[in-house]
PDB file of C-alpha atoms in Angstrom:
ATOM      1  CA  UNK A  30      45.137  38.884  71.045  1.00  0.00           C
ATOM      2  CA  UNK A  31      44.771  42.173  72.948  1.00  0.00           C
ATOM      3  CA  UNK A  32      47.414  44.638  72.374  1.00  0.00           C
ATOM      4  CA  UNK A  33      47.783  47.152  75.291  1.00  0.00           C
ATOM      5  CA  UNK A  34      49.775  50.758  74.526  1.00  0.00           C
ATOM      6  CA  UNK A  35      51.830  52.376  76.786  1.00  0.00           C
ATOM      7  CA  UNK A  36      53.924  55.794  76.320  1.00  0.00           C
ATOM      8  CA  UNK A  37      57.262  55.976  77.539  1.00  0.00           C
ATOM      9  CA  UNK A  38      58.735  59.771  78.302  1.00  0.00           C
ATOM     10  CA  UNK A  39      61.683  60.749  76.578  1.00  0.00           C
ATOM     11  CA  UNK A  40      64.941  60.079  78.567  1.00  0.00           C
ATOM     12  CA  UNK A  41      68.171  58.963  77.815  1.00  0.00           C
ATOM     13  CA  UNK A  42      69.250  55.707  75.114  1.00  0.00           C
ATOM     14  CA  UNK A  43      69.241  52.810  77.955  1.00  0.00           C
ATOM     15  CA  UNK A  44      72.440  51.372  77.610  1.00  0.00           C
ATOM     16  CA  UNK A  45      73.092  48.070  76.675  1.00  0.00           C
ATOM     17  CA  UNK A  46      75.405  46.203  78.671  1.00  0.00           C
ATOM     18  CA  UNK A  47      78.614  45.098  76.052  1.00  0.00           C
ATOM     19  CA  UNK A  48      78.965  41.615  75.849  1.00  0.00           C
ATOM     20  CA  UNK A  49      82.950  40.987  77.788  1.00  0.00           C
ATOM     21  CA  UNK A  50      85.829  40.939  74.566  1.00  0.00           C
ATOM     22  CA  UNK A  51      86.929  37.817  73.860  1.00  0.00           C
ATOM     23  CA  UNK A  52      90.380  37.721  71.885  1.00  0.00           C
ATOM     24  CA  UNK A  53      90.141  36.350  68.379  1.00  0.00           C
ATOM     25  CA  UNK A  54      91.952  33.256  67.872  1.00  0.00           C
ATOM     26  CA  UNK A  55      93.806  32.635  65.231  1.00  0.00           C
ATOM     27  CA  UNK A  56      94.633  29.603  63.543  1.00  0.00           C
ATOM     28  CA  UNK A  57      97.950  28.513  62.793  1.00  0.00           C
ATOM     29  CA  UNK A  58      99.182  28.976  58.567  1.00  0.00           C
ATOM     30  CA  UNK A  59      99.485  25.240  58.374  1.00  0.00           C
ATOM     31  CA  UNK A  60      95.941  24.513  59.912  1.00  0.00           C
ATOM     32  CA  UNK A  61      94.566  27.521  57.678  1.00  0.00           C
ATOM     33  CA  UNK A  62      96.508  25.579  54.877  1.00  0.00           C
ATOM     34  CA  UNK A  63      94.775  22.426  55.640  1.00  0.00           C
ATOM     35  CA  UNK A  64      91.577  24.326  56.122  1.00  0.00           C
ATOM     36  CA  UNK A  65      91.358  25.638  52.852  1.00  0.00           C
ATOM     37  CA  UNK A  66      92.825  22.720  51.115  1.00  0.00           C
ATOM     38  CA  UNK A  67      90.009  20.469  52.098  1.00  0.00           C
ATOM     39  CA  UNK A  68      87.164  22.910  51.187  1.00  0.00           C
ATOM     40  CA  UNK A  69      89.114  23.297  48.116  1.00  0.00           C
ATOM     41  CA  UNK A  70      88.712  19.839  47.389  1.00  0.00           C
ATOM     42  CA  UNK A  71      85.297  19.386  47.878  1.00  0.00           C
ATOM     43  CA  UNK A  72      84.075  22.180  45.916  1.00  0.00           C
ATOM     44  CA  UNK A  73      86.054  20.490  43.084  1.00  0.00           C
ATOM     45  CA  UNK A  74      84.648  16.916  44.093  1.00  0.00           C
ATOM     46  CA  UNK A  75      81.172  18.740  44.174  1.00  0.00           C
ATOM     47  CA  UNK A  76      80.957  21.247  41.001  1.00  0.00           C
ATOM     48  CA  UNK A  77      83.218  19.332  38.915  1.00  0.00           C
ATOM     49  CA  UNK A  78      80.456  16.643  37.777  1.00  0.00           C
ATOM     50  CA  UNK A  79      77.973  19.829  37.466  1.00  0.00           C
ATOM     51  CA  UNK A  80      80.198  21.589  35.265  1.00  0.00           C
ATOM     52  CA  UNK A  81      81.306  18.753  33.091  1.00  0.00           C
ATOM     53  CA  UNK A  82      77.546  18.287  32.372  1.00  0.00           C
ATOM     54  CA  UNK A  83      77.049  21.699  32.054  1.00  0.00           C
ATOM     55  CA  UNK A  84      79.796  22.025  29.548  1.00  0.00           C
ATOM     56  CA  UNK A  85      78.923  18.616  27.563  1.00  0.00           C
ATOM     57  CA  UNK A  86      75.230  19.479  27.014  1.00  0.00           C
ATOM     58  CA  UNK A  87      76.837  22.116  24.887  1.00  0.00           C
ATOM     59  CA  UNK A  88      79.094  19.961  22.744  1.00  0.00           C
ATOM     60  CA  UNK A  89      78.919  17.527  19.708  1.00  0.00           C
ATOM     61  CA  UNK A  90      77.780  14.114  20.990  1.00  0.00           C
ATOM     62  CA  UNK A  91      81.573  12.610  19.429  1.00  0.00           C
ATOM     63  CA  UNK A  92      83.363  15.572  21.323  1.00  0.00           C
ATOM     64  CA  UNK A  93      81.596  14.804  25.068  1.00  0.00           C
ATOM     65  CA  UNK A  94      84.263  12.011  25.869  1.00  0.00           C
ATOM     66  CA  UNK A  95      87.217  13.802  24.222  1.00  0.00           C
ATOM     67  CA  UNK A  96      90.618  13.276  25.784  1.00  0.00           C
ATOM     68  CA  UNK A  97      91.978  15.478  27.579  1.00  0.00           C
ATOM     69  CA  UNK A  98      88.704  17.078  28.302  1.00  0.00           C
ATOM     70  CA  UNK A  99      88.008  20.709  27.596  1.00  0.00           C
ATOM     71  CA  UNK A 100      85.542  22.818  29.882  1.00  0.00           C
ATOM     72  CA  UNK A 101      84.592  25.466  27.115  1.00  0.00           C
ATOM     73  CA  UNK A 102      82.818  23.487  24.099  1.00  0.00           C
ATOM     74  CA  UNK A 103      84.673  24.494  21.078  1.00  0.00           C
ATOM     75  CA  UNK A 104      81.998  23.959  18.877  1.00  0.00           C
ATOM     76  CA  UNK A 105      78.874  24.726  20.892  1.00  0.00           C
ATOM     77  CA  UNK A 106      75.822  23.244  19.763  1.00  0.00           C
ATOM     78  CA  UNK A 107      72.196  23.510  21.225  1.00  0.00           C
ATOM     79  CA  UNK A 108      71.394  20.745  18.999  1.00  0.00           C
ATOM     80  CA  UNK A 109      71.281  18.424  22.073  1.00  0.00           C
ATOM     81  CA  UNK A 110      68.805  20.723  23.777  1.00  0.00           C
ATOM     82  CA  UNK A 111      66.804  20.692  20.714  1.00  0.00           C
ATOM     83  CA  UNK A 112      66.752  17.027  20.104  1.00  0.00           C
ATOM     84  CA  UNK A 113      65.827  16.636  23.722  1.00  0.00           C
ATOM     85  CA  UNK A 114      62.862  18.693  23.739  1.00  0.00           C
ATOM     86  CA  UNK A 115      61.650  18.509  20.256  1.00  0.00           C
ATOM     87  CA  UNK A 116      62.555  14.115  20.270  1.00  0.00           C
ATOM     88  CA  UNK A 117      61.488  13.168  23.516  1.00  0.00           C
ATOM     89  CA  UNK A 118      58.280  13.861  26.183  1.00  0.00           C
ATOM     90  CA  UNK A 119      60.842  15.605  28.422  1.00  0.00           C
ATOM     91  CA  UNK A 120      57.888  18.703  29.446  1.00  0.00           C
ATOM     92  CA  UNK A 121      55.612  15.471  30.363  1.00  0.00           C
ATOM     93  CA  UNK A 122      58.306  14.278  32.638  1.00  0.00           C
ATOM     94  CA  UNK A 123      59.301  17.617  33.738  1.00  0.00           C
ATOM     95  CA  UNK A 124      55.325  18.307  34.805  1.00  0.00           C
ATOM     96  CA  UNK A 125      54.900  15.306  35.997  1.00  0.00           C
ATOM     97  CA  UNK A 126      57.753  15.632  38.651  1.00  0.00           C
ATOM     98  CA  UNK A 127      57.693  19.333  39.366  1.00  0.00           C
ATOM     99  CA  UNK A 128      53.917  19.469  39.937  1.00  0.00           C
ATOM    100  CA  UNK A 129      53.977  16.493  42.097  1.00  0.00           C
ATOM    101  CA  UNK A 130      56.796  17.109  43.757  1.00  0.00           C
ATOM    102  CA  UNK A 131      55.631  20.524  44.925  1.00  0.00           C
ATOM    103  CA  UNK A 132      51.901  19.153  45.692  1.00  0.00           C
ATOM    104  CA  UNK A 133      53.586  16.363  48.512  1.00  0.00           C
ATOM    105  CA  UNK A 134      55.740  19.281  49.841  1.00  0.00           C
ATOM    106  CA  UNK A 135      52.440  21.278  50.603  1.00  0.00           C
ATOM    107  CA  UNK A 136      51.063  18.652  51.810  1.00  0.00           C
ATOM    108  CA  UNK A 137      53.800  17.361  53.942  1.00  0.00           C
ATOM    109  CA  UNK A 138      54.983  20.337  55.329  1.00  0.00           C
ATOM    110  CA  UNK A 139      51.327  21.113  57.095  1.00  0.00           C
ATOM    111  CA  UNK A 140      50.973  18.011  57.827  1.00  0.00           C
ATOM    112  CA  UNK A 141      54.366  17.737  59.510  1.00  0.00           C
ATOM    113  CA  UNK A 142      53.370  20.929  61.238  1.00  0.00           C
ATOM    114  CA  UNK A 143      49.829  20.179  62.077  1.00  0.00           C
ATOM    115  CA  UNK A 144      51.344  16.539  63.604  1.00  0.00           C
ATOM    116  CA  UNK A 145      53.926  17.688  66.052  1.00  0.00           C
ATOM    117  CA  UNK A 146      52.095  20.496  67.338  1.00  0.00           C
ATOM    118  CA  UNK A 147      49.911  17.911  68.547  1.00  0.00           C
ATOM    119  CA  UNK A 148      52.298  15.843  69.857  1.00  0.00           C
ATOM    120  CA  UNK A 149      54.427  18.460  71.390  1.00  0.00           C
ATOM    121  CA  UNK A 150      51.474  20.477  73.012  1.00  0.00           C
ATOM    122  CA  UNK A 151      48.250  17.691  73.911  1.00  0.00           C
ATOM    123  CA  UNK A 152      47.790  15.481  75.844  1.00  0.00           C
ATOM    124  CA  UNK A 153      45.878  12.579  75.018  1.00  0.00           C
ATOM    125  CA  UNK A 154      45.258   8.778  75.278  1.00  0.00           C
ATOM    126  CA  UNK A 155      47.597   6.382  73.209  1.00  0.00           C
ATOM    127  CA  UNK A 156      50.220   9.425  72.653  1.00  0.00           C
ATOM    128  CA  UNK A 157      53.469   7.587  73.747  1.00  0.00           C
ATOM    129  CA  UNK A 158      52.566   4.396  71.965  1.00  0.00           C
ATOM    130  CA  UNK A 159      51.284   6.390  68.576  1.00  0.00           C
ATOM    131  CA  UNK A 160      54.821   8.592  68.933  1.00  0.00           C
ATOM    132  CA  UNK A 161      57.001   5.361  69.738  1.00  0.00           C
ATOM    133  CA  UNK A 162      55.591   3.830  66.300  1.00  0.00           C
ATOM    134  CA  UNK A 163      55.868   6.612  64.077  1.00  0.00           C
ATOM    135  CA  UNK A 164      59.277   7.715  65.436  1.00  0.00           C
ATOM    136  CA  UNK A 165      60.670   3.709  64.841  1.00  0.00           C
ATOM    137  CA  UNK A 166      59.054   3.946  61.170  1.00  0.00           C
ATOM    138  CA  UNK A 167      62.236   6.010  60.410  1.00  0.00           C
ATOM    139  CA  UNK A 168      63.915   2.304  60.613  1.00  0.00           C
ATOM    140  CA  UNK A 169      61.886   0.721  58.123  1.00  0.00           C
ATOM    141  CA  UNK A 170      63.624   1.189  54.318  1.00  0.00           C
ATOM    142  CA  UNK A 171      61.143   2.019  52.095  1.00  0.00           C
ATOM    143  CA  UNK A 172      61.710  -1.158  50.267  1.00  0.00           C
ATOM    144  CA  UNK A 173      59.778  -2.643  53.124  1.00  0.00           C
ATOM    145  CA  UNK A 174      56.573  -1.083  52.559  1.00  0.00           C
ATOM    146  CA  UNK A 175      56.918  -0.609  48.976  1.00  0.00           C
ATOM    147  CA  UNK A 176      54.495  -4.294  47.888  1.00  0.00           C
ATOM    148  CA  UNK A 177      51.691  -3.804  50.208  1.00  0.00           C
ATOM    149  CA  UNK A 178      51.577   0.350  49.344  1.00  0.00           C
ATOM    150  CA  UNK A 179      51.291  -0.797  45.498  1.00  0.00           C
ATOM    151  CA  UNK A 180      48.768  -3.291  46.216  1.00  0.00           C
ATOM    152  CA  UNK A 181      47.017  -0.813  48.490  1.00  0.00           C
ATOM    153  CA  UNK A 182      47.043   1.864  45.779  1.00  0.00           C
ATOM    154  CA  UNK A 183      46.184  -0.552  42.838  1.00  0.00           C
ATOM    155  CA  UNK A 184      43.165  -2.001  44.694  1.00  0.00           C
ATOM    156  CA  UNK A 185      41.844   1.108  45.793  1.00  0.00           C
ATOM    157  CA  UNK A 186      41.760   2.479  42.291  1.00  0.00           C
ATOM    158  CA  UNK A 187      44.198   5.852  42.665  1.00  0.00           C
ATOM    159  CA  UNK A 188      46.894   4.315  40.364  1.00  0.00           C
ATOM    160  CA  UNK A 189      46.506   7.481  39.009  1.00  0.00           C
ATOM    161  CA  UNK A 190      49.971   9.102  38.644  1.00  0.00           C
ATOM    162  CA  UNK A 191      49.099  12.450  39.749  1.00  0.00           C
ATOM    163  CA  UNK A 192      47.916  10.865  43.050  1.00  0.00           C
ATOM    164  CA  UNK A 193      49.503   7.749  43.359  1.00  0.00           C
ATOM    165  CA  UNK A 194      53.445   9.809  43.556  1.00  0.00           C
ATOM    166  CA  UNK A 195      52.086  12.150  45.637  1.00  0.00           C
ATOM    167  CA  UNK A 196      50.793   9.155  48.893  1.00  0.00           C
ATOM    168  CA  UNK A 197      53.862   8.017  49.640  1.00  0.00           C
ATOM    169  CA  UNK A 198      55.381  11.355  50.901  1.00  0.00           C
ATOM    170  CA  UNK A 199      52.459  12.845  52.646  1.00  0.00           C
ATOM    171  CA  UNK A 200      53.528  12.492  56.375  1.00  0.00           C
ATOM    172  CA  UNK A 201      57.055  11.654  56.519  1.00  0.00           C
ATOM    173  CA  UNK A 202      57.692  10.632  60.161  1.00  0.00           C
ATOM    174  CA  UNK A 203      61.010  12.340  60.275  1.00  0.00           C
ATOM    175  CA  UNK A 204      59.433  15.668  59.307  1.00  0.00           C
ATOM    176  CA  UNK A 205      56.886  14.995  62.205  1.00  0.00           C
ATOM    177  CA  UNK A 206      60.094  14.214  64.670  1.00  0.00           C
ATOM    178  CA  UNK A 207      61.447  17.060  63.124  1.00  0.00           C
ATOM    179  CA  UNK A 208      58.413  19.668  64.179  1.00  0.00           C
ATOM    180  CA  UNK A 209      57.807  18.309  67.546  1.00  0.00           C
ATOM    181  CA  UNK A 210      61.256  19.062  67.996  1.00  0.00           C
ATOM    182  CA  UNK A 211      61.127  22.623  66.985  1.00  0.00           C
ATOM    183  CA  UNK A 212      58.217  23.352  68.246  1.00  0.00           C
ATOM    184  CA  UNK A 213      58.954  21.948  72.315  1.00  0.00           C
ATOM    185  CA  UNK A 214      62.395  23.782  72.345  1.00  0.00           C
ATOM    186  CA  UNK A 215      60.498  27.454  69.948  1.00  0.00           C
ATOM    187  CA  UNK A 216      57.079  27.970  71.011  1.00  0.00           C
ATOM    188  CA  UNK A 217      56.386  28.399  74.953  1.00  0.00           C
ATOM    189  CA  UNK A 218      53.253  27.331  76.645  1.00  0.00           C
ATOM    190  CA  UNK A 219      52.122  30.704  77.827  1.00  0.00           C
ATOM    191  CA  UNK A 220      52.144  31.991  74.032  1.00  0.00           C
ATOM    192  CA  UNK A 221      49.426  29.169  72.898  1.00  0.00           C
ATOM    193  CA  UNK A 222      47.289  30.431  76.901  1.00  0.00           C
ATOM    194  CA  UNK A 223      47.219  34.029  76.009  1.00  0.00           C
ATOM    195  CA  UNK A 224      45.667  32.729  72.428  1.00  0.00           C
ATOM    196  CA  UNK A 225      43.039  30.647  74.419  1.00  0.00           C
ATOM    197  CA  UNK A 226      42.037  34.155  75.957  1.00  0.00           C
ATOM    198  CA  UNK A 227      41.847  36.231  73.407  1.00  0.00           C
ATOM    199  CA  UNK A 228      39.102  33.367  72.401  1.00  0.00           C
ATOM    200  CA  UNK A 229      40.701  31.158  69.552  1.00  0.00           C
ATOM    201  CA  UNK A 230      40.026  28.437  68.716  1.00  0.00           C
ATOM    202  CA  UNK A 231      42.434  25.420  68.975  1.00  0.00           C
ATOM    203  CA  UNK A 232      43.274  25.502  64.828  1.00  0.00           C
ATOM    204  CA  UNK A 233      43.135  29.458  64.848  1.00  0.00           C
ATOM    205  CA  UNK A 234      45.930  29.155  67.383  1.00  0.00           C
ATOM    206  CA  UNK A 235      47.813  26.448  65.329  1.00  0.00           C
ATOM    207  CA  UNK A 236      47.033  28.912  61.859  1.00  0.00           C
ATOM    208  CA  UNK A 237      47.634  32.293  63.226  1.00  0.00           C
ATOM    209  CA  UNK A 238      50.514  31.622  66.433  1.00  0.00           C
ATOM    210  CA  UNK A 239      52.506  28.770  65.941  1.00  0.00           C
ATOM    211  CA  UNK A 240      53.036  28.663  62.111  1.00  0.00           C
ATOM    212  CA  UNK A 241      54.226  32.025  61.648  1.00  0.00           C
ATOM    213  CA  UNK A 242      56.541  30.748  64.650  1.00  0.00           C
ATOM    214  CA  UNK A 243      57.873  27.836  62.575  1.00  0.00           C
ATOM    215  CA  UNK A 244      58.979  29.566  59.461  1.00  0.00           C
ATOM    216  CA  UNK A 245      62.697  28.494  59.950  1.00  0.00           C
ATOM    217  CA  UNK A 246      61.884  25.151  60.397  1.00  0.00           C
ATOM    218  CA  UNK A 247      59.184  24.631  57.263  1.00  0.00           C
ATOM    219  CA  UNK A 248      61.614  25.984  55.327  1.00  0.00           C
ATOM    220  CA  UNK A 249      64.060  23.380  56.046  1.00  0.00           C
ATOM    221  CA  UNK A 250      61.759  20.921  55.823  1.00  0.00           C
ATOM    222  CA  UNK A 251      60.143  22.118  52.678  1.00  0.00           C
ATOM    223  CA  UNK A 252      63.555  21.570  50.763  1.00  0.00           C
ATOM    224  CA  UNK A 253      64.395  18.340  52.629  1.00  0.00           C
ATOM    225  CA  UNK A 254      60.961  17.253  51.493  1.00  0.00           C
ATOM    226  CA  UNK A 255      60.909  18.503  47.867  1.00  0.00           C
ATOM    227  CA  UNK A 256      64.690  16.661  47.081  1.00  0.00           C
ATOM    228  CA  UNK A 257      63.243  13.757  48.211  1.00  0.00           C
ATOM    229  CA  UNK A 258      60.005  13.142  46.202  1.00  0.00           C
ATOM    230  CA  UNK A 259      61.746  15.062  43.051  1.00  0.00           C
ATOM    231  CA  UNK A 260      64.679  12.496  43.248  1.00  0.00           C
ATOM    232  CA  UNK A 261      62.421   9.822  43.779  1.00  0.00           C
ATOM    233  CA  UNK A 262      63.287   6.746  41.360  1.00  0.00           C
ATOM    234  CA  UNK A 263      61.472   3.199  42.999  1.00  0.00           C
ATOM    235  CA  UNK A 264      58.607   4.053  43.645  1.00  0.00           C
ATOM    236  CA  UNK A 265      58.030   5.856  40.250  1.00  0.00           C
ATOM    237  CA  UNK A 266      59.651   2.639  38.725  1.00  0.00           C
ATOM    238  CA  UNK A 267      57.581   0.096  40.126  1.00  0.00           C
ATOM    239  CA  UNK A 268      53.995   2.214  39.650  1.00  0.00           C
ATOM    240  CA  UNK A 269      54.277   4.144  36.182  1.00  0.00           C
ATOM    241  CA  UNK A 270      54.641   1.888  33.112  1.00  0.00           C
ATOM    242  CA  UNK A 271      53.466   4.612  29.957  1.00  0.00           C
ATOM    243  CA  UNK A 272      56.784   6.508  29.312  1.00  0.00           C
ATOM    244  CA  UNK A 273      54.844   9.713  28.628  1.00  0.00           C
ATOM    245  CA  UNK A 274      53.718   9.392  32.286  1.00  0.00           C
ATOM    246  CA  UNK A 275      57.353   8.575  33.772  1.00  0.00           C
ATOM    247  CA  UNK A 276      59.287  11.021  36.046  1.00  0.00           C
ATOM    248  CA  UNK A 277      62.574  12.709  35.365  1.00  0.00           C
ATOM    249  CA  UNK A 278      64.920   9.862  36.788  1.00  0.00           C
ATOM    250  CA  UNK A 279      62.880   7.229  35.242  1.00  0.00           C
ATOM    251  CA  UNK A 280      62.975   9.803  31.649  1.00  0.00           C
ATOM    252  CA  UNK A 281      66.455  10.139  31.834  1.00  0.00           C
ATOM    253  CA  UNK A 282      67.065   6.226  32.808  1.00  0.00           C
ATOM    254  CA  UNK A 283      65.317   5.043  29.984  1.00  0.00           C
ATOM    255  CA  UNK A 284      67.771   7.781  27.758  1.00  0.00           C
ATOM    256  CA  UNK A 285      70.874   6.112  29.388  1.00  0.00           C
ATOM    257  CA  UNK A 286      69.736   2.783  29.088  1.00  0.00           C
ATOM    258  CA  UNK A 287      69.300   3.126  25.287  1.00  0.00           C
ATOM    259  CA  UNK A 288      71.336   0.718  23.252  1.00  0.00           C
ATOM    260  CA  UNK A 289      73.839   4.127  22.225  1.00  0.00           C
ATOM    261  CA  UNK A 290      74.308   5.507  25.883  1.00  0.00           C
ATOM    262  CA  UNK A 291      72.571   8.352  24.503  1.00  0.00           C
ATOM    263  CA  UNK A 292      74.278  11.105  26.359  1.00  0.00           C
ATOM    264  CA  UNK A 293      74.117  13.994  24.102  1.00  0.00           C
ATOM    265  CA  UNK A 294      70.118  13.721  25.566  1.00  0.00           C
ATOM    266  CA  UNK A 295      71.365  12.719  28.769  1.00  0.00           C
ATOM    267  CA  UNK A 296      73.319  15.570  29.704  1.00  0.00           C
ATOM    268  CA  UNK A 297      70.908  18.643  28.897  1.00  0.00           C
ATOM    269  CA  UNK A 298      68.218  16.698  30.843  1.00  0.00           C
ATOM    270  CA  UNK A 299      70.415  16.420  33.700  1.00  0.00           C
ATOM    271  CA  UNK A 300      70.945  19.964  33.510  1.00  0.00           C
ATOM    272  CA  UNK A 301      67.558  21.261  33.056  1.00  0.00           C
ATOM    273  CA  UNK A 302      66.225  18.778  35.636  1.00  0.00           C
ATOM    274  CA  UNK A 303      68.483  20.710  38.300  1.00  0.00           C
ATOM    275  CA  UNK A 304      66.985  24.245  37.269  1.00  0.00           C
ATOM    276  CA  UNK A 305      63.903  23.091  39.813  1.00  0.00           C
ATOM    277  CA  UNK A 306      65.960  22.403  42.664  1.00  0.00           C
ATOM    278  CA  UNK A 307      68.256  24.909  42.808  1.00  0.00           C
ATOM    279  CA  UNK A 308      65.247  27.154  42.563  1.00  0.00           C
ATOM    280  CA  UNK A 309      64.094  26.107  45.616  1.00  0.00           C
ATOM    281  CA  UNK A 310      66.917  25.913  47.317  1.00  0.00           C
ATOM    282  CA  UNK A 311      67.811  29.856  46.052  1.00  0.00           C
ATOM    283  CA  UNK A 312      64.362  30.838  47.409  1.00  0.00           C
ATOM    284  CA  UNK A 313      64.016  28.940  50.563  1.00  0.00           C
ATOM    285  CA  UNK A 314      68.102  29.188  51.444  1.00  0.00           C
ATOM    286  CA  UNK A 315      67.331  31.980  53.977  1.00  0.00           C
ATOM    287  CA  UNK A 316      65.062  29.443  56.090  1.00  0.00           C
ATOM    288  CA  UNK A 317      66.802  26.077  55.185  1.00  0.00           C
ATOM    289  CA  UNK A 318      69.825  27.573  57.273  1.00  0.00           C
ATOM    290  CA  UNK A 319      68.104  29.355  60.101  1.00  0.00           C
ATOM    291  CA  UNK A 320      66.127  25.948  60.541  1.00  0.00           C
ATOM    292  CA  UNK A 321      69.581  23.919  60.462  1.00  0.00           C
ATOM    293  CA  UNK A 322      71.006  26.205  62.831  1.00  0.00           C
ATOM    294  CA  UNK A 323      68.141  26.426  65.392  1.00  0.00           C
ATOM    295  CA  UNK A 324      68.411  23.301  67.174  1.00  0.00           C
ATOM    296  CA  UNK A 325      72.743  24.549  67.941  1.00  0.00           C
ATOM    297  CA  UNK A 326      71.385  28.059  68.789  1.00  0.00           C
ATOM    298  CA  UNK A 327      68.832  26.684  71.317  1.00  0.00           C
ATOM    299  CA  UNK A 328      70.406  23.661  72.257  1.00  0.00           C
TER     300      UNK A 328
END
């Protein structure tokens, strides 16, 4: 695109024009009671289980259910981290889901991106009928679809785990619904024209315009996307059968479902399985909210 330079004299600041004072209103101390009593108690309904993990990872598997419970292990023992790691294909199943997890987010978010902008921006034949079935796919359960997808998968020879957990989260539909959205209410018409003369081509626009434009909104998606294909337990149950090859849920299922109720194993798993998604939620927080908040800005 052509950039054209223009020099402005020196004058005085332009003024901007201050938005009219609105008096802050303030709530009343038994609503700001309330208030805080509520977020209060969620944050304990929500980092309670988190820190009891936390905390029993670190003690003797006879002092985990100790009554009354302590927070601060008194012994603390790695020996349940060791056991884990050292006992157990826990870096196979941590691979295994991290790697594929983060492959179908790739592919899923350009996807996503690539699909809306076409049905936000084209025209073409059979768009209301192809939009009308992918946006009432988001009423199908997954159980649905989950027999014929295994038989597709199995007869087509890409049982492979690496491939086969990565198919079902390719093109989610509501992360398509989710980018046409965004990108009919973000990118304007005469943005994607001026592109079309400065001679690109129809991708070039898509690579160079409208995904820098839709930063916000992959970033949203990209975490929406990841949780969902980390945390993924069916499908990984029904295709994987080697437990060298199983997943983190299906890893840490087979370690609760041992005869013992292993949780000495249990507990540091749970704990190092949440180090990848709070990593991507700590790197991708910045866009996960400006994406949540667009559609209420705009709107």
């Amino acid at each position: 695109m052509s950039a054209t330079r223009t020099t402005t004299a020196p004058g005085p600041a332009a003024t901007r024009p201050t938005p009219p004072h609105r008096p802050r209103r303030r709530r009343s101390l038994p609503a700001r009671i309330a208030l805080y009593g509520t977020l209060g108690l969620l944050l304990l309904v929500f980092a309670a289980p988190l820190l009891w993990a936390l905390s029993g990872s670190f003690k003797p598997r006879g002092d985990i259910f100790d009554y009354p419970p302590t927070l601060v292990p008194d012994p603390a023992t790695t020996e349940n981290y060791r056991n884990l790691l050292g006992g157990q294909p826990f870096w196979n199943w941590f691979a295994i889901s991290v790697v594929t997890a983060l492959t179908a987010t790739t592919i899923a978010v350009f996807v996503c991106a690539l699909a809306g902008f076409a049905f936000a921006k084209y025209r073409f034949a059979g768009k209301k009928v192809l939009f009308n079935v992918m946006f009432s796919s988001l009423s199908v359960p997954f159980a649905v679809i989950l027999v014929p997808l295994f038989i597709l998968v199995v007869k087509s020879g890409l049982a492979n785990p690496w491939f086969a957990l990565i198919v079902p989260w390719v093109a989610p539909a509501f992360g398509i619904f989710m980018m046409q959205q965004y990108i009919i209410q973000s990118i304007p018409d005469e943005i994607l024209e001026a592109a079309r003369l400065d001679g690109n081509s129809e991708f070039g626009i898509f690579r160079r315009v409208v995904l820098p434009l839709l930063r916000p909104s992959l970033g949203a998606l990209g975490v929406w996307q990841f949780l969902q294909s980390y945390n993924s337990f069916l499908w990984p149950l029904v295709l994987i059968s080697d437990t060298d090859q199983y997943t983190l849920p299906l890893g840490l299922n087979i370690l609760f479902r041992a005869e013992s109720r292993a949780f000495d194993l249990v507990l540091p798993g749970a704990v190092l399985a949440s180090v990848p998604t709070i990593a991507v939620f700590l790197l991708l927080r910045k866009q996960l909210l400006e994406g949540l908040s667009a559609g209420a800005v705009k709107g």
